[in-house]
Amino acid sequence: MPTLDIQPNVTLDSSLPPHSATAAANANIALIKYWGKRDENLILPYTSSLSLTLSDLYTQTAVSFEDDLEQDTVTLDGEQLSSAGTTFRRVVGMLDLVREKAGIATKARVVSHNHVPTAAGLASSASGFAALASAASYAAGLRLNSRELSRLARRGSGSASRSIFGGLALWYAGDDDETSYAEQIVAPEDSNLAMIVVTLDERKKPVSSREAMRRTVETSPAYMPWVEQSKRDLAEALEAIRVADIEKLGEIVERNALGMHETMHKAAPPVNYFTDKTYAVLNAVKDMRECGWPVWATMDAGPNVKVLTVGDEVDRVMEELRGRVEGELRGRVEGDAAGVTDAAGDSRNLQYEQTKFTVALPGDGVTIHTSLE
Ligand code: 2P0
């Protein structure tokens, strides 16, 4: 499949102070998953992965390198991060990479806002590190092209390599730092796909994806077979996209995600992100499909379910899905004589009224505004 060679969308902005830039990057959801690193330091994955970048779910980050700063400062959603925390250290890790490439030692101020509502249950590390890598490198005076930005974003968080691009993005596993990057394979306007994010639980997950991935690679006997299967899944998914066969694509997407979760279930100790509600949504998706609806499920490192569907049918698909999921959850409560209650003693509320549905359409790649010098 020919890939589209695109440059980042960069605007020179004379209103910005010197050595500063802002960048906005959208979140993405993988259709063929990234799960497992062959090199933890460089973040080189075992497998290539494929994702859909989503519109209106993004991180906006401003970076300025300022001579009078004594240390880096990072503000996330209005809160200044402690220098002892993991997120602060990961952000400074990215700033250090940029300083090394640019040959500077100046400290930076980073101000970032996530417009990925917590309620959407989506990870913000992909959009977060794509925006940070873009803003920091342009603020430092580096004029990286899209491929170089993708490689740099990858060093912050693997999935961020894909959020540099809009539409469908393919992250080539590669062999080393230079060959592990993403590319756009279908522009957002040419992709008639959509996702419905079904959020069941907004709480922070008990095991981070980074830890779960590491444990799976080290201990799961199902991991290497999944790696081999995933390579076949990717080849078939690309062919299904080429011939616009969404039925085939959906089938592969669902089996690739469920296969990834099986590798975790067989890790020691096992990692299991599924809850009763997850099974209820997966059942509703399967029942809808049996009635002819174009719906396929995918899941990431958490209990929430993302439903792949056709872009121009997404509204009616969402209404049907909502009705069925609520029906499933209500049925489970009524079928359980003991009931399940939350702190307020309201069993119905616990079971389904907190479930949220968010429609996400294909979105654009990163946009950057940078100062003149
Ligand atoms: C993905 N996930 O392809 C997969 C599927 C979760 C499940 O990429 O350790 O936050 O920072 O490279 O990118 C989540 O992992 O992990 C992820 P790191 P990242 O979207």
Tab-separated table of C-alpha atoms and ligand atoms in Angstrom:
chain	number	residue	atom	x	y	z
A	1	MET	CA	0.000	0.000	0.000
A	2	PRO	CA	1.506	3.385	-0.897
A	3	THR	CA	2.039	5.573	2.140
A	4	LEU	CA	1.332	9.263	2.114
A	5	ASP	CA	4.388	11.370	2.678
A	6	ILE	CA	3.298	14.211	4.908
A	7	GLN	CA	5.057	16.983	6.706
A	8	PRO	CA	3.838	18.248	10.058
A	9	ASN	CA	1.404	21.128	10.012
A	10	VAL	CA	3.661	23.964	11.258
A	11	THR	CA	2.786	27.660	11.584
A	12	LEU	CA	5.420	30.283	12.355
A	13	ASP	CA	3.840	32.537	14.941
A	14	SER	CA	5.457	35.925	15.569
A	15	SER	CA	3.329	36.452	18.690
A	16	LEU	CA	5.144	33.640	20.533
A	17	PRO	CA	8.215	34.493	22.656
A	18	PRO	CA	11.564	33.153	21.374
A	19	HIS	CA	12.367	29.467	21.886
A	20	SER	CA	8.760	28.481	22.445
A	21	ALA	CA	6.145	26.400	20.653
A	22	THR	CA	2.719	24.893	21.197
A	23	ALA	CA	1.418	21.638	19.725
A	24	ALA	CA	-1.919	19.831	19.682
A	25	ALA	CA	-2.087	16.071	19.105
A	26	ASN	CA	-5.112	13.788	18.982
A	27	ALA	CA	-5.542	10.491	20.827
A	28	ASN	CA	-5.557	7.218	18.891
A	29	ILE	CA	-7.021	3.740	19.312
A	30	ALA	CA	-5.137	0.747	17.985
A	31	LEU	CA	-6.881	-1.599	15.554
A	32	ILE	CA	-3.877	-3.931	15.582
A	33	LYS	CA	-2.290	-3.597	19.002
A	34	TYR	CA	1.147	-2.658	20.271
A	35	TRP	CA	1.846	-4.959	23.201
A	36	GLY	CA	5.375	-5.712	24.328
A	37	LYS	CA	8.796	-4.111	23.965
A	38	ARG	CA	11.897	-5.733	22.617
A	39	ASP	CA	13.938	-2.736	23.821
A	40	GLU	CA	12.625	-0.960	26.921
A	41	ASN	CA	14.998	1.981	26.676
A	42	LEU	CA	14.418	2.893	23.036
A	43	ILE	CA	10.780	1.658	23.143
A	44	LEU	CA	11.111	-0.702	20.207
A	45	PRO	CA	8.074	-3.001	19.979
A	46	TYR	CA	7.940	-6.673	19.032
A	47	THR	CA	5.206	-6.010	16.498
A	48	SER	CA	4.059	-3.308	14.134
A	49	SER	CA	0.686	-1.753	15.006
A	50	LEU	CA	-2.116	0.107	13.267
A	51	SER	CA	-4.374	2.787	14.729
A	52	LEU	CA	-7.106	5.300	14.073
A	53	THR	CA	-6.428	8.867	15.226
A	54	LEU	CA	-9.539	10.438	16.774
A	55	SER	CA	-10.837	13.960	16.322
A	56	ASP	CA	-11.620	16.304	19.230
A	57	LEU	CA	-9.840	14.157	21.826
A	58	TYR	CA	-6.465	15.829	22.158
A	59	THR	CA	-3.655	17.182	24.291
A	60	GLN	CA	-2.395	20.747	23.859
A	61	THR	CA	1.084	21.486	25.159
A	62	ALA	CA	3.203	24.635	25.306
A	63	VAL	CA	6.956	24.455	25.827
A	64	SER	CA	9.365	27.344	26.296
A	65	PHE	CA	13.092	27.135	26.943
A	66	GLU	CA	13.923	30.013	29.293
A	67	ASP	CA	17.433	31.090	30.327
A	68	ASP	CA	16.424	32.156	33.829
A	69	LEU	CA	14.837	28.825	34.832
A	70	GLU	CA	16.832	26.775	37.317
A	71	GLN	CA	14.854	23.607	36.745
A	72	ASP	CA	12.202	22.233	34.439
A	73	THR	CA	8.629	22.940	35.508
A	74	VAL	CA	5.652	20.914	34.330
A	75	THR	CA	2.018	21.945	34.756
A	76	LEU	CA	-0.638	19.439	33.763
A	77	ASP	CA	-4.291	20.517	33.708
A	78	GLY	CA	-3.515	23.462	35.980
A	79	GLU	CA	-1.490	21.512	38.532
A	80	GLN	CA	2.264	21.808	38.877
A	81	LEU	CA	3.778	18.314	39.017
A	82	SER	CA	6.127	17.269	41.781
A	83	SER	CA	9.638	16.503	40.587
A	84	ALA	CA	9.430	13.164	42.417
A	85	GLY	CA	6.541	11.792	40.333
A	86	THR	CA	6.701	9.354	37.399
A	87	THR	CA	4.988	11.703	34.941
A	88	PHE	CA	7.405	14.539	35.726
A	89	ARG	CA	10.361	12.195	35.199
A	90	ARG	CA	8.971	10.972	31.882
A	91	VAL	CA	8.432	14.554	30.682
A	92	VAL	CA	11.967	15.554	31.687
A	93	GLY	CA	13.245	12.420	29.911
A	94	MET	CA	11.700	13.791	26.697
A	95	LEU	CA	13.106	17.293	27.319
A	96	ASP	CA	16.567	15.766	27.852
A	97	LEU	CA	16.359	13.951	24.514
A	98	VAL	CA	15.427	17.217	22.805
A	99	ARG	CA	18.203	19.169	24.565
A	100	GLU	CA	20.723	16.544	23.532
A	101	LYS	CA	19.632	16.711	19.875
A	102	ALA	CA	19.613	20.524	19.896
A	103	GLY	CA	22.887	20.846	21.837
A	104	ILE	CA	21.385	23.055	24.543
A	105	ALA	CA	21.200	22.859	28.340
A	106	THR	CA	18.424	25.416	28.949
A	107	LYS	CA	15.603	24.381	31.280
A	108	ALA	CA	12.027	24.444	30.063
A	109	ARG	CA	8.540	25.357	31.174
A	110	VAL	CA	5.887	22.873	30.042
A	111	VAL	CA	2.161	23.622	30.302
A	112	SER	CA	-0.179	20.916	29.104
A	113	HIS	CA	-3.955	20.479	28.935
A	114	ASN	CA	-5.717	17.244	28.190
A	115	HIS	CA	-8.910	17.606	26.209
A	116	VAL	CA	-9.416	13.874	26.412
A	117	PRO	CA	-12.225	13.795	28.985
A	118	THR	CA	-11.484	11.363	31.791
A	119	ALA	CA	-15.006	10.180	31.115
A	120	ALA	CA	-13.915	8.871	27.722
A	121	GLY	CA	-11.678	6.369	29.472
A	122	LEU	CA	-8.911	6.835	26.917
A	123	ALA	CA	-5.231	6.892	27.733
A	124	SER	CA	-3.694	10.321	27.302
A	125	SER	CA	-0.069	9.182	26.962
A	126	ALA	CA	-0.300	8.887	23.149
A	127	SER	CA	-1.652	12.400	22.580
A	128	GLY	CA	0.436	13.711	25.503
A	129	PHE	CA	3.834	12.575	24.274
A	130	ALA	CA	3.043	13.366	20.620
A	131	ALA	CA	2.218	16.959	21.637
A	132	LEU	CA	5.206	17.215	23.992
A	133	ALA	CA	7.750	15.857	21.490
A	134	SER	CA	6.441	18.238	18.814
A	135	ALA	CA	6.297	21.375	20.993
A	136	ALA	CA	9.631	20.709	22.727
A	137	SER	CA	11.584	19.969	19.553
A	138	TYR	CA	10.243	23.027	17.680
A	139	ALA	CA	10.756	25.263	20.740
A	140	ALA	CA	14.390	24.084	20.816
A	141	GLY	CA	14.812	25.125	17.195
A	142	LEU	CA	14.826	21.612	15.720
A	143	ARG	CA	12.812	21.442	12.530
A	144	LEU	CA	11.911	17.762	12.520
A	145	ASN	CA	9.838	16.179	9.780
A	146	SER	CA	6.901	13.888	10.582
A	147	ARG	CA	8.981	10.739	10.621
A	148	GLU	CA	11.542	12.260	12.978
A	149	LEU	CA	8.744	13.537	15.224
A	150	SER	CA	7.196	10.073	15.278
A	151	ARG	CA	10.510	8.513	16.342
A	152	LEU	CA	10.960	11.120	19.058
A	153	ALA	CA	7.366	10.772	20.374
A	154	ARG	CA	7.902	6.989	20.488
A	155	ARG	CA	10.670	7.479	23.079
A	156	GLY	CA	8.087	9.008	25.452
A	157	SER	CA	5.349	6.445	24.909
A	158	GLY	CA	5.165	3.869	22.131
A	159	SER	CA	1.629	4.665	21.026
A	160	ALA	CA	2.544	8.389	20.744
A	161	SER	CA	4.506	7.576	17.570
A	162	ARG	CA	1.126	7.049	15.863
A	163	SER	CA	-0.564	10.234	17.168
A	164	ILE	CA	1.746	12.408	15.026
A	165	PHE	CA	-0.440	11.353	12.083
A	166	GLY	CA	-4.132	11.709	11.292
A	167	GLY	CA	-6.420	8.976	9.958
A	168	LEU	CA	-5.010	5.468	9.908
A	169	ALA	CA	-1.403	5.288	11.101
A	170	LEU	CA	0.918	2.318	10.824
A	171	TRP	CA	3.838	2.072	13.289
A	172	TYR	CA	6.567	-0.088	11.808
A	173	ALA	CA	8.248	-2.100	14.579
A	174	GLY	CA	11.627	-1.589	12.861
A	175	ASP	CA	15.001	-2.888	14.012
A	176	ASP	CA	16.431	0.172	15.733
A	177	ASP	CA	15.679	3.790	16.620
A	178	GLU	CA	15.893	4.914	13.016
A	179	THR	CA	13.563	2.312	11.548
A	180	SER	CA	10.835	2.311	14.223
A	181	TYR	CA	8.354	5.052	13.257
A	182	ALA	CA	4.762	5.533	12.145
A	183	GLU	CA	3.297	6.719	8.859
A	184	GLN	CA	-0.136	7.710	7.689
A	185	ILE	CA	-1.670	5.108	5.404
A	186	VAL	CA	-5.175	6.581	4.994
A	187	ALA	CA	-6.085	10.260	5.462
A	188	PRO	CA	-8.939	10.993	7.906
A	189	GLU	CA	-11.240	12.249	5.159
A	190	ASP	CA	-10.773	8.990	3.251
A	191	SER	CA	-11.568	6.761	6.209
A	192	ASN	CA	-15.226	5.847	6.716
A	193	LEU	CA	-14.582	4.418	10.176
A	194	ALA	CA	-15.690	5.533	13.621
A	195	MET	CA	-15.268	4.402	17.204
A	196	ILE	CA	-17.800	4.370	20.018
A	197	VAL	CA	-15.999	4.435	23.345
A	198	VAL	CA	-18.030	2.689	26.047
A	199	THR	CA	-16.657	3.871	29.387
A	200	LEU	CA	-17.465	1.552	32.253
A	201	ASP	CA	-14.908	2.584	34.825
A	202	GLU	CA	-12.940	5.815	34.945
A	203	ARG	CA	-10.698	4.819	37.830
A	204	LYS	CA	-6.962	4.472	37.396
A	205	LYS	CA	-6.120	0.927	36.451
A	206	PRO	CA	-4.599	-1.337	39.106
A	207	VAL	CA	-1.745	-2.434	36.814
A	208	SER	CA	-0.249	0.115	34.388
A	209	SER	CA	-0.012	-0.897	30.731
A	210	ARG	CA	3.772	-0.526	30.941
A	211	GLU	CA	3.979	-3.025	33.804
A	212	ALA	CA	1.362	-5.358	32.276
A	213	MET	CA	3.259	-5.396	28.983
A	214	ARG	CA	6.556	-6.175	30.677
A	215	ARG	CA	5.042	-8.975	32.750
A	216	THR	CA	3.370	-10.478	29.673
A	217	VAL	CA	6.601	-10.513	27.658
A	218	GLU	CA	8.567	-12.020	30.544
A	219	THR	CA	6.131	-14.671	31.756
A	220	SER	CA	3.266	-15.443	29.366
A	221	PRO	CA	3.585	-18.613	27.245
A	222	ALA	CA	0.890	-17.126	24.999
A	223	TYR	CA	2.955	-14.042	24.140
A	224	MET	CA	5.213	-15.255	21.307
A	225	PRO	CA	2.340	-17.072	19.523
A	226	TRP	CA	0.358	-13.787	19.697
A	227	VAL	CA	3.329	-11.897	18.198
A	228	GLU	CA	3.279	-14.268	15.224
A	229	GLN	CA	-0.521	-14.081	14.923
A	230	SER	CA	-0.406	-10.291	15.138
A	231	LYS	CA	1.934	-10.101	12.154
A	232	ARG	CA	-0.590	-12.120	10.138
A	233	ASP	CA	-3.439	-9.968	11.505
A	234	LEU	CA	-1.697	-6.790	10.351
A	235	ALA	CA	-1.109	-8.110	6.823
A	236	GLU	CA	-4.762	-9.152	6.567
A	237	ALA	CA	-6.013	-5.874	8.056
A	238	LEU	CA	-4.019	-3.847	5.518
A	239	GLU	CA	-5.474	-5.924	2.704
A	240	ALA	CA	-9.020	-5.478	4.107
A	241	ILE	CA	-8.438	-1.698	4.224
A	242	ARG	CA	-7.105	-1.714	0.664
A	243	VAL	CA	-10.248	-3.413	-0.664
A	244	ALA	CA	-12.542	-1.505	1.774
A	245	ASP	CA	-13.832	-4.719	3.383
A	246	ILE	CA	-14.912	-3.461	6.812
A	247	GLU	CA	-16.452	-6.806	7.806
A	248	LYS	CA	-13.106	-8.472	7.391
A	249	LEU	CA	-11.261	-5.612	9.079
A	250	GLY	CA	-13.635	-5.705	12.055
A	251	GLU	CA	-13.222	-9.444	12.497
A	252	ILE	CA	-9.414	-9.106	12.573
A	253	VAL	CA	-9.513	-6.090	14.914
A	254	GLU	CA	-11.648	-7.946	17.461
A	255	ARG	CA	-9.584	-11.128	17.419
A	256	ASN	CA	-6.303	-9.202	17.667
A	257	ALA	CA	-7.442	-7.365	20.832
A	258	LEU	CA	-8.948	-10.436	22.484
A	259	GLY	CA	-5.755	-12.347	21.663
A	260	MET	CA	-3.710	-9.610	23.332
A	261	HIS	CA	-5.836	-9.931	26.483
A	262	GLU	CA	-5.388	-13.712	26.488
A	263	THR	CA	-1.628	-13.229	26.613
A	264	MET	CA	-2.123	-11.182	29.811
A	265	HIS	CA	-4.495	-13.723	31.354
A	266	LYS	CA	-1.692	-16.295	31.045
A	267	ALA	CA	1.012	-14.079	32.554
A	268	ALA	CA	2.311	-14.761	36.072
A	269	PRO	CA	0.681	-13.294	38.040
A	270	PRO	CA	-2.155	-12.840	35.522
A	271	VAL	CA	-3.344	-9.394	34.464
A	272	ASN	CA	-7.085	-9.302	33.920
A	273	TYR	CA	-8.767	-6.023	32.938
A	274	PHE	CA	-12.166	-7.618	32.222
A	275	THR	CA	-15.105	-6.921	34.540
A	276	ASP	CA	-18.712	-8.155	34.461
A	277	LYS	CA	-19.636	-4.966	32.653
A	278	THR	CA	-16.967	-5.641	30.014
A	279	TYR	CA	-18.562	-9.016	29.286
A	280	ALA	CA	-22.004	-7.386	29.109
A	281	VAL	CA	-20.782	-4.934	26.424
A	282	LEU	CA	-18.948	-7.665	24.491
A	283	ASN	CA	-22.189	-9.702	24.508
A	284	ALA	CA	-24.225	-6.756	23.277
A	285	VAL	CA	-21.737	-6.198	20.429
A	286	LYS	CA	-21.858	-9.867	19.442
A	287	ASP	CA	-25.688	-9.910	19.529
A	288	MET	CA	-25.863	-6.771	17.401
A	289	ARG	CA	-23.481	-8.274	14.880
A	290	GLU	CA	-25.639	-11.377	14.656
A	291	CYS	CA	-28.525	-9.054	13.765
A	292	GLY	CA	-26.469	-7.565	10.934
A	293	TRP	CA	-25.048	-4.429	12.605
A	294	PRO	CA	-21.493	-3.391	11.633
A	295	VAL	CA	-19.897	-3.516	15.105
A	296	TRP	CA	-16.665	-5.031	16.372
A	297	ALA	CA	-15.099	-4.662	19.810
A	298	THR	CA	-11.578	-3.726	20.786
A	299	MET	CA	-10.065	-3.121	24.242
A	300	ASP	CA	-6.881	-1.638	25.638
A	301	ALA	CA	-5.285	-1.855	29.066
A	302	GLY	CA	-8.532	-1.409	30.986
A	303	PRO	CA	-12.143	-2.637	31.260
A	304	ASN	CA	-13.624	-0.136	28.760
A	305	VAL	CA	-14.732	-1.311	25.337
A	306	LYS	CA	-14.258	0.566	22.073
A	307	VAL	CA	-16.599	-0.373	19.274
A	308	LEU	CA	-15.426	-0.060	15.687
A	309	THR	CA	-18.154	0.841	13.218
A	310	VAL	CA	-18.876	2.604	9.927
A	311	GLY	CA	-18.471	6.399	10.034
A	312	ASP	CA	-21.704	7.376	8.335
A	313	GLU	CA	-23.799	4.985	10.460
A	314	VAL	CA	-22.282	5.838	13.817
A	315	ASP	CA	-25.244	7.729	15.303
A	316	ARG	CA	-27.828	5.009	14.781
A	317	VAL	CA	-25.301	2.353	15.799
A	318	MET	CA	-24.678	4.227	19.040
A	319	GLU	CA	-28.375	4.477	19.914
A	320	GLU	CA	-28.861	0.764	19.327
A	321	LEU	CA	-25.724	-0.108	21.286
A	322	ARG	CA	-26.719	2.084	24.213
A	323	GLY	CA	-30.143	0.436	24.443
A	324	ARG	CA	-28.696	-3.042	24.286
A	325	VAL	CA	-25.883	-2.438	26.760
A	326	GLU	CA	-28.274	-0.872	29.264
A	327	GLY	CA	-30.628	-3.811	28.748
A	328	GLU	CA	-27.812	-6.313	29.378
A	329	LEU	CA	-26.674	-4.524	32.526
A	330	ARG	CA	-30.220	-4.126	33.863
A	331	GLY	CA	-30.877	-7.799	33.133
A	332	ARG	CA	-27.809	-8.780	35.116
A	333	VAL	CA	-28.995	-6.835	38.156
A	334	GLU	CA	-32.525	-8.217	37.989
A	335	GLY	CA	-31.186	-11.722	37.437
A	336	ASP	CA	-29.091	-11.487	40.569
A	337	ALA	CA	-31.328	-11.979	43.616
A	338	ALA	CA	-28.688	-10.646	46.012
A	339	GLY	CA	-28.218	-7.534	43.874
A	340	VAL	CA	-25.114	-5.420	43.835
A	341	THR	CA	-25.197	-2.056	45.535
A	342	ASP	CA	-22.953	0.952	45.518
A	343	ALA	CA	-22.209	3.149	48.515
A	344	ALA	CA	-25.573	4.890	48.149
A	345	GLY	CA	-27.373	1.556	48.107
A	346	ASP	CA	-28.416	2.058	44.513
A	347	SER	CA	-27.809	-1.119	42.563
A	348	ARG	CA	-29.138	0.171	39.244
A	349	ASN	CA	-26.834	3.151	39.341
A	350	LEU	CA	-23.773	0.996	39.938
A	351	GLN	CA	-24.659	-1.306	37.123
A	352	TYR	CA	-25.445	0.866	34.175
A	353	GLU	CA	-26.259	4.486	34.709
A	354	GLN	CA	-22.588	5.417	34.955
A	355	THR	CA	-21.824	3.864	31.609
A	356	LYS	CA	-20.864	6.541	29.084
A	357	PHE	CA	-20.872	6.460	25.314
A	358	THR	CA	-18.553	8.736	23.320
A	359	VAL	CA	-18.520	8.881	19.522
A	360	ALA	CA	-15.083	9.477	17.988
A	361	LEU	CA	-14.481	10.151	14.288
A	362	PRO	CA	-11.168	10.093	12.382
A	363	GLY	CA	-8.978	13.055	13.302
A	364	ASP	CA	-5.953	14.975	11.980
A	365	GLY	CA	-2.297	14.717	12.827
A	366	VAL	CA	-0.332	17.045	15.067
A	367	THR	CA	-0.417	20.827	14.569
A	368	ILE	CA	2.454	23.014	15.724
A	369	HIS	CA	2.812	26.764	16.290
A	370	THR	CA	6.359	27.898	16.788
A	371	SER	CA	8.225	31.131	17.451
A	372	LEU	CA	10.414	32.639	14.729
A	373	GLU	CA	13.663	31.599	16.394
B	1	2P0	C1	-1.925	0.249	21.767
B	1	2P0	N1	-1.645	0.113	24.252
B	1	2P0	O1	-1.497	-0.225	20.711
B	1	2P0	C2	-1.748	-0.607	23.023
B	1	2P0	C3	-2.866	-1.582	23.209
B	1	2P0	C4	-2.474	-0.458	25.277
B	1	2P0	C5	-3.082	-1.672	24.699
B	1	2P0	O2	-0.082	1.472	23.495
B	1	2P0	O3	4.990	1.770	27.735
B	1	2P0	O4	1.153	3.952	26.881
B	1	2P0	O5	4.453	4.138	27.158
B	1	2P0	O6	5.179	2.541	25.368
B	1	2P0	O7	2.031	3.511	24.549
B	1	2P0	C6	-0.494	1.655	25.757
B	1	2P0	O8	0.853	1.696	25.891
B	1	2P0	O9	2.983	2.270	26.499
B	1	2P0	C7	-0.728	1.066	24.427
B	1	2P0	P1	4.475	2.703	26.688
B	1	2P0	P2	1.753	3.012	25.895
B	1	2P0	O10	-2.522	1.351	21.818
